[in-house]
């Protein structure tokens, strides 16, 4: 049952806009809206906007941590990512790092545009859009409870980082 239907049915159930977005399959878009509203002291908004203008990156799930802008293939926090991240390096410079693959060299960029270009160049083949994990899992469970008649777009999702 969709979360919005549960909230309508049981008035005592409080549902956050973020939870609704994930349940409805718009978790990545919701998170981009949130990240774009963060103050500059948490993440450089010129970097965020440059990444958001990139179709390849805006289709992924953004995360902010310690001033860095990170990208995930999944809309839930899962260990590891094969997608490069951007970290501030001081004096307007940036480091592009793939945190979970030490075989990929760390690269330095002098501008946010160059950092975004390096991330896009470092994306694994077939990367994106982000898998809306909660939405897809609920749909798969509903399909199973109806007897398992799956349509093509209801196939189970596997973790691309596994």
Short mmCIF file of the C-alpha atoms (twelve columns), coordinates in Angstrom:
data_MODEL
# 
_entry.id   MODEL 
# 
loop_
_atom_site.group_PDB 
_atom_site.id 
_atom_site.type_symbol 
_atom_site.label_atom_id 
_atom_site.label_alt_id 
_atom_site.label_comp_id 
_atom_site.label_asym_id 
_atom_site.label_seq_id 
_atom_site.Cartn_x 
_atom_site.Cartn_y 
_atom_site.Cartn_z 
_atom_site.pdbx_PDB_model_num 
ATOM 1   C CA . UNK A 1   0.000  0.000   0.000   1 
ATOM 2   C CA . UNK A 2   1.447  3.408   -0.906  1 
ATOM 3   C CA . UNK A 3   2.517  5.504   2.059   1 
ATOM 4   C CA . UNK A 4   0.148  8.341   1.103   1 
ATOM 5   C CA . UNK A 5   -2.767 5.869   1.241   1 
ATOM 6   C CA . UNK A 6   -1.645 4.655   4.672   1 
ATOM 7   C CA . UNK A 7   -1.435 8.222   5.975   1 
ATOM 8   C CA . UNK A 8   -4.935 8.968   4.636   1 
ATOM 9   C CA . UNK A 9   -6.315 5.784   6.161   1 
ATOM 10  C CA . UNK A 10  -4.677 6.149   9.573   1 
ATOM 11  C CA . UNK A 11  -4.801 9.780   10.671  1 
ATOM 12  C CA . UNK A 12  -2.380 9.174   13.548  1 
ATOM 13  C CA . UNK A 13  0.381  8.233   11.079  1 
ATOM 14  C CA . UNK A 14  2.702  11.178  10.490  1 
ATOM 15  C CA . UNK A 15  4.559  10.954  7.194   1 
ATOM 16  C CA . UNK A 16  7.379  13.300  6.199   1 
ATOM 17  C CA . UNK A 17  7.599  14.813  2.720   1 
ATOM 18  C CA . UNK A 18  10.929 13.000  2.291   1 
ATOM 19  C CA . UNK A 19  9.356  9.616   3.091   1 
ATOM 20  C CA . UNK A 20  6.514  10.326  0.657   1 
ATOM 21  C CA . UNK A 21  8.968  11.270  -2.079  1 
ATOM 22  C CA . UNK A 22  10.922 8.036   -1.641  1 
ATOM 23  C CA . UNK A 23  7.736  5.987   -1.588  1 
ATOM 24  C CA . UNK A 24  6.437  7.709   -4.728  1 
ATOM 25  C CA . UNK A 25  9.700  7.167   -6.632  1 
ATOM 26  C CA . UNK A 26  10.901 10.774  -6.535  1 
ATOM 27  C CA . UNK A 27  13.526 10.425  -3.795  1 
ATOM 28  C CA . UNK A 28  16.448 11.613  -5.939  1 
ATOM 29  C CA . UNK A 29  14.573 14.726  -7.091  1 
ATOM 30  C CA . UNK A 30  13.525 15.481  -3.507  1 
ATOM 31  C CA . UNK A 31  17.102 15.150  -2.280  1 
ATOM 32  C CA . UNK A 32  18.408 17.455  -5.024  1 
ATOM 33  C CA . UNK A 33  15.862 20.089  -3.915  1 
ATOM 34  C CA . UNK A 34  17.104 19.711  -0.331  1 
ATOM 35  C CA . UNK A 35  20.800 19.875  -1.251  1 
ATOM 36  C CA . UNK A 36  20.206 22.951  -3.414  1 
ATOM 37  C CA . UNK A 37  18.738 24.739  -0.363  1 
ATOM 38  C CA . UNK A 38  21.646 23.972  1.987   1 
ATOM 39  C CA . UNK A 39  23.749 26.904  3.195   1 
ATOM 40  C CA . UNK A 40  27.202 27.485  1.698   1 
ATOM 41  C CA . UNK A 41  28.796 26.645  5.052   1 
ATOM 42  C CA . UNK A 42  27.697 23.017  4.503   1 
ATOM 43  C CA . UNK A 43  28.422 22.685  0.778   1 
ATOM 44  C CA . UNK A 44  29.518 25.131  -1.899  1 
ATOM 45  C CA . UNK A 45  26.376 25.998  -3.851  1 
ATOM 46  C CA . UNK A 46  28.324 26.826  -7.032  1 
ATOM 47  C CA . UNK A 47  29.473 23.196  -7.008  1 
ATOM 48  C CA . UNK A 48  25.941 21.931  -6.312  1 
ATOM 49  C CA . UNK A 49  24.448 24.002  -9.136  1 
ATOM 50  C CA . UNK A 50  27.183 22.966  -11.595 1 
ATOM 51  C CA . UNK A 51  26.550 19.304  -10.741 1 
ATOM 52  C CA . UNK A 52  22.781 19.773  -10.967 1 
ATOM 53  C CA . UNK A 53  23.153 21.229  -14.495 1 
ATOM 54  C CA . UNK A 54  24.838 17.996  -15.579 1 
ATOM 55  C CA . UNK A 55  22.143 15.541  -16.751 1 
ATOM 56  C CA . UNK A 56  24.356 12.589  -15.770 1 
ATOM 57  C CA . UNK A 57  24.840 13.829  -12.199 1 
ATOM 58  C CA . UNK A 58  21.376 15.259  -11.588 1 
ATOM 59  C CA . UNK A 59  19.954 11.803  -12.341 1 
ATOM 60  C CA . UNK A 60  21.930 10.339  -9.413  1 
ATOM 61  C CA . UNK A 61  21.196 10.594  -5.681  1 
ATOM 62  C CA . UNK A 62  23.203 13.443  -4.084  1 
ATOM 63  C CA . UNK A 63  24.682 13.348  -0.606  1 
ATOM 64  C CA . UNK A 64  26.564 16.018  1.342   1 
ATOM 65  C CA . UNK A 65  29.145 15.236  3.998   1 
ATOM 66  C CA . UNK A 66  31.943 17.378  5.421   1 
ATOM 67  C CA . UNK A 67  31.637 19.884  2.592   1 
ATOM 68  C CA . UNK A 68  31.794 17.199  -0.086  1 
ATOM 69  C CA . UNK A 69  29.225 16.444  -2.749  1 
ATOM 70  C CA . UNK A 70  28.792 12.736  -3.294  1 
ATOM 71  C CA . UNK A 71  26.645 10.749  -5.696  1 
ATOM 72  C CA . UNK A 72  24.974 7.365   -5.350  1 
ATOM 73  C CA . UNK A 73  23.276 4.981   -7.746  1 
ATOM 74  C CA . UNK A 74  20.716 4.095   -5.053  1 
ATOM 75  C CA . UNK A 75  18.298 6.364   -3.187  1 
ATOM 76  C CA . UNK A 76  19.149 4.766   0.145   1 
ATOM 77  C CA . UNK A 77  22.367 4.973   2.082   1 
ATOM 78  C CA . UNK A 78  24.308 1.859   1.215   1 
ATOM 79  C CA . UNK A 79  27.942 1.119   1.952   1 
ATOM 80  C CA . UNK A 80  30.284 1.848   -0.899  1 
ATOM 81  C CA . UNK A 81  29.891 3.667   -4.150  1 
ATOM 82  C CA . UNK A 82  31.735 3.368   -7.415  1 
ATOM 83  C CA . UNK A 83  30.788 6.944   -8.325  1 
ATOM 84  C CA . UNK A 84  33.372 9.712   -7.778  1 
ATOM 85  C CA . UNK A 85  32.783 12.427  -5.165  1 
ATOM 86  C CA . UNK A 86  33.978 16.047  -4.988  1 
ATOM 87  C CA . UNK A 87  35.745 17.396  -1.895  1 
ATOM 88  C CA . UNK A 88  36.914 20.963  -1.248  1 
ATOM 89  C CA . UNK A 89  40.699 21.182  -1.461  1 
ATOM 90  C CA . UNK A 90  41.185 24.778  -0.349  1 
ATOM 91  C CA . UNK A 91  41.666 28.060  -2.192  1 
ATOM 92  C CA . UNK A 92  38.822 27.329  -4.627  1 
ATOM 93  C CA . UNK A 93  40.246 23.978  -5.720  1 
ATOM 94  C CA . UNK A 94  38.579 20.561  -5.633  1 
ATOM 95  C CA . UNK A 95  39.569 16.908  -5.297  1 
ATOM 96  C CA . UNK A 96  37.648 14.270  -7.200  1 
ATOM 97  C CA . UNK A 97  37.895 10.980  -5.358  1 
ATOM 98  C CA . UNK A 98  36.305 7.571   -5.759  1 
ATOM 99  C CA . UNK A 99  36.063 6.695   -2.066  1 
ATOM 100 C CA . UNK A 100 35.591 2.954   -2.485  1 
ATOM 101 C CA . UNK A 101 37.962 2.205   -5.359  1 
ATOM 102 C CA . UNK A 102 41.589 3.026   -4.649  1 
ATOM 103 C CA . UNK A 103 42.571 1.942   -8.154  1 
ATOM 104 C CA . UNK A 104 40.984 5.115   -9.525  1 
ATOM 105 C CA . UNK A 105 43.443 8.011   -9.180  1 
ATOM 106 C CA . UNK A 106 42.580 11.093  -7.134  1 
ATOM 107 C CA . UNK A 107 42.309 14.113  -9.419  1 
ATOM 108 C CA . UNK A 108 42.481 17.816  -8.663  1 
ATOM 109 C CA . UNK A 109 40.358 20.514  -10.309 1 
ATOM 110 C CA . UNK A 110 40.813 24.279  -10.306 1 
ATOM 111 C CA . UNK A 111 37.112 25.079  -10.913 1 
ATOM 112 C CA . UNK A 112 33.736 23.563  -10.076 1 
ATOM 113 C CA . UNK A 113 33.094 23.037  -13.795 1 
ATOM 114 C CA . UNK A 114 36.308 21.037  -14.118 1 
ATOM 115 C CA . UNK A 115 35.420 19.010  -11.002 1 
ATOM 116 C CA . UNK A 116 31.999 18.172  -12.445 1 
ATOM 117 C CA . UNK A 117 33.600 17.189  -15.764 1 
ATOM 118 C CA . UNK A 118 36.018 14.861  -13.931 1 
ATOM 119 C CA . UNK A 119 33.153 13.217  -12.032 1 
ATOM 120 C CA . UNK A 120 31.185 12.688  -15.247 1 
ATOM 121 C CA . UNK A 121 34.277 11.229  -16.950 1 
ATOM 122 C CA . UNK A 122 34.714 8.874   -13.988 1 
ATOM 123 C CA . UNK A 123 31.163 7.520   -14.003 1 
ATOM 124 C CA . UNK A 124 30.959 3.753   -14.492 1 
ATOM 125 C CA . UNK A 125 29.361 2.560   -17.705 1 
ATOM 126 C CA . UNK A 126 25.568 2.485   -17.498 1 
ATOM 127 C CA . UNK A 127 25.486 4.700   -14.410 1 
ATOM 128 C CA . UNK A 128 22.165 6.404   -13.756 1 
ATOM 129 C CA . UNK A 129 19.507 7.228   -13.144 1 
ATOM 130 C CA . UNK A 130 19.468 6.408   -9.435  1 
ATOM 131 C CA . UNK A 131 17.392 3.388   -8.502  1 
ATOM 132 C CA . UNK A 132 14.418 4.437   -6.379  1 
ATOM 133 C CA . UNK A 133 14.923 1.543   -3.956  1 
ATOM 134 C CA . UNK A 134 12.023 2.072   -1.536  1 
ATOM 135 C CA . UNK A 135 9.502  2.678   -4.313  1 
ATOM 136 C CA . UNK A 136 10.756 -0.289  -6.353  1 
ATOM 137 C CA . UNK A 137 10.744 -2.586  -3.293  1 
ATOM 138 C CA . UNK A 138 7.163  -1.641  -2.401  1 
ATOM 139 C CA . UNK A 139 6.016  -2.229  -5.976  1 
ATOM 140 C CA . UNK A 140 7.771  -5.598  -6.054  1 
ATOM 141 C CA . UNK A 141 6.079  -6.609  -2.783  1 
ATOM 142 C CA . UNK A 142 2.675  -5.508  -4.085  1 
ATOM 143 C CA . UNK A 143 3.253  -7.488  -7.267  1 
ATOM 144 C CA . UNK A 144 4.226  -10.569 -5.279  1 
ATOM 145 C CA . UNK A 145 1.148  -10.274 -3.065  1 
ATOM 146 C CA . UNK A 146 -1.040 -10.071 -6.197  1 
ATOM 147 C CA . UNK A 147 0.313  -13.391 -7.380  1 
ATOM 148 C CA . UNK A 148 3.559  -12.463 -9.041  1 
ATOM 149 C CA . UNK A 149 2.370  -11.246 -12.423 1 
ATOM 150 C CA . UNK A 150 5.254  -8.917  -13.221 1 
ATOM 151 C CA . UNK A 151 5.441  -6.382  -15.942 1 
ATOM 152 C CA . UNK A 152 8.777  -5.450  -17.453 1 
ATOM 153 C CA . UNK A 153 9.149  -2.332  -15.307 1 
ATOM 154 C CA . UNK A 154 8.507  -4.268  -12.074 1 
ATOM 155 C CA . UNK A 155 11.523 -6.562  -12.255 1 
ATOM 156 C CA . UNK A 156 13.484 -6.815  -9.012  1 
ATOM 157 C CA . UNK A 157 16.307 -4.338  -8.563  1 
ATOM 158 C CA . UNK A 158 19.785 -5.496  -7.717  1 
ATOM 159 C CA . UNK A 159 22.368 -3.394  -5.928  1 
ATOM 160 C CA . UNK A 160 24.844 -2.185  -8.586  1 
ATOM 161 C CA . UNK A 161 27.482 -1.812  -5.857  1 
ATOM 162 C CA . UNK A 162 27.261 -5.473  -4.818  1 
# 
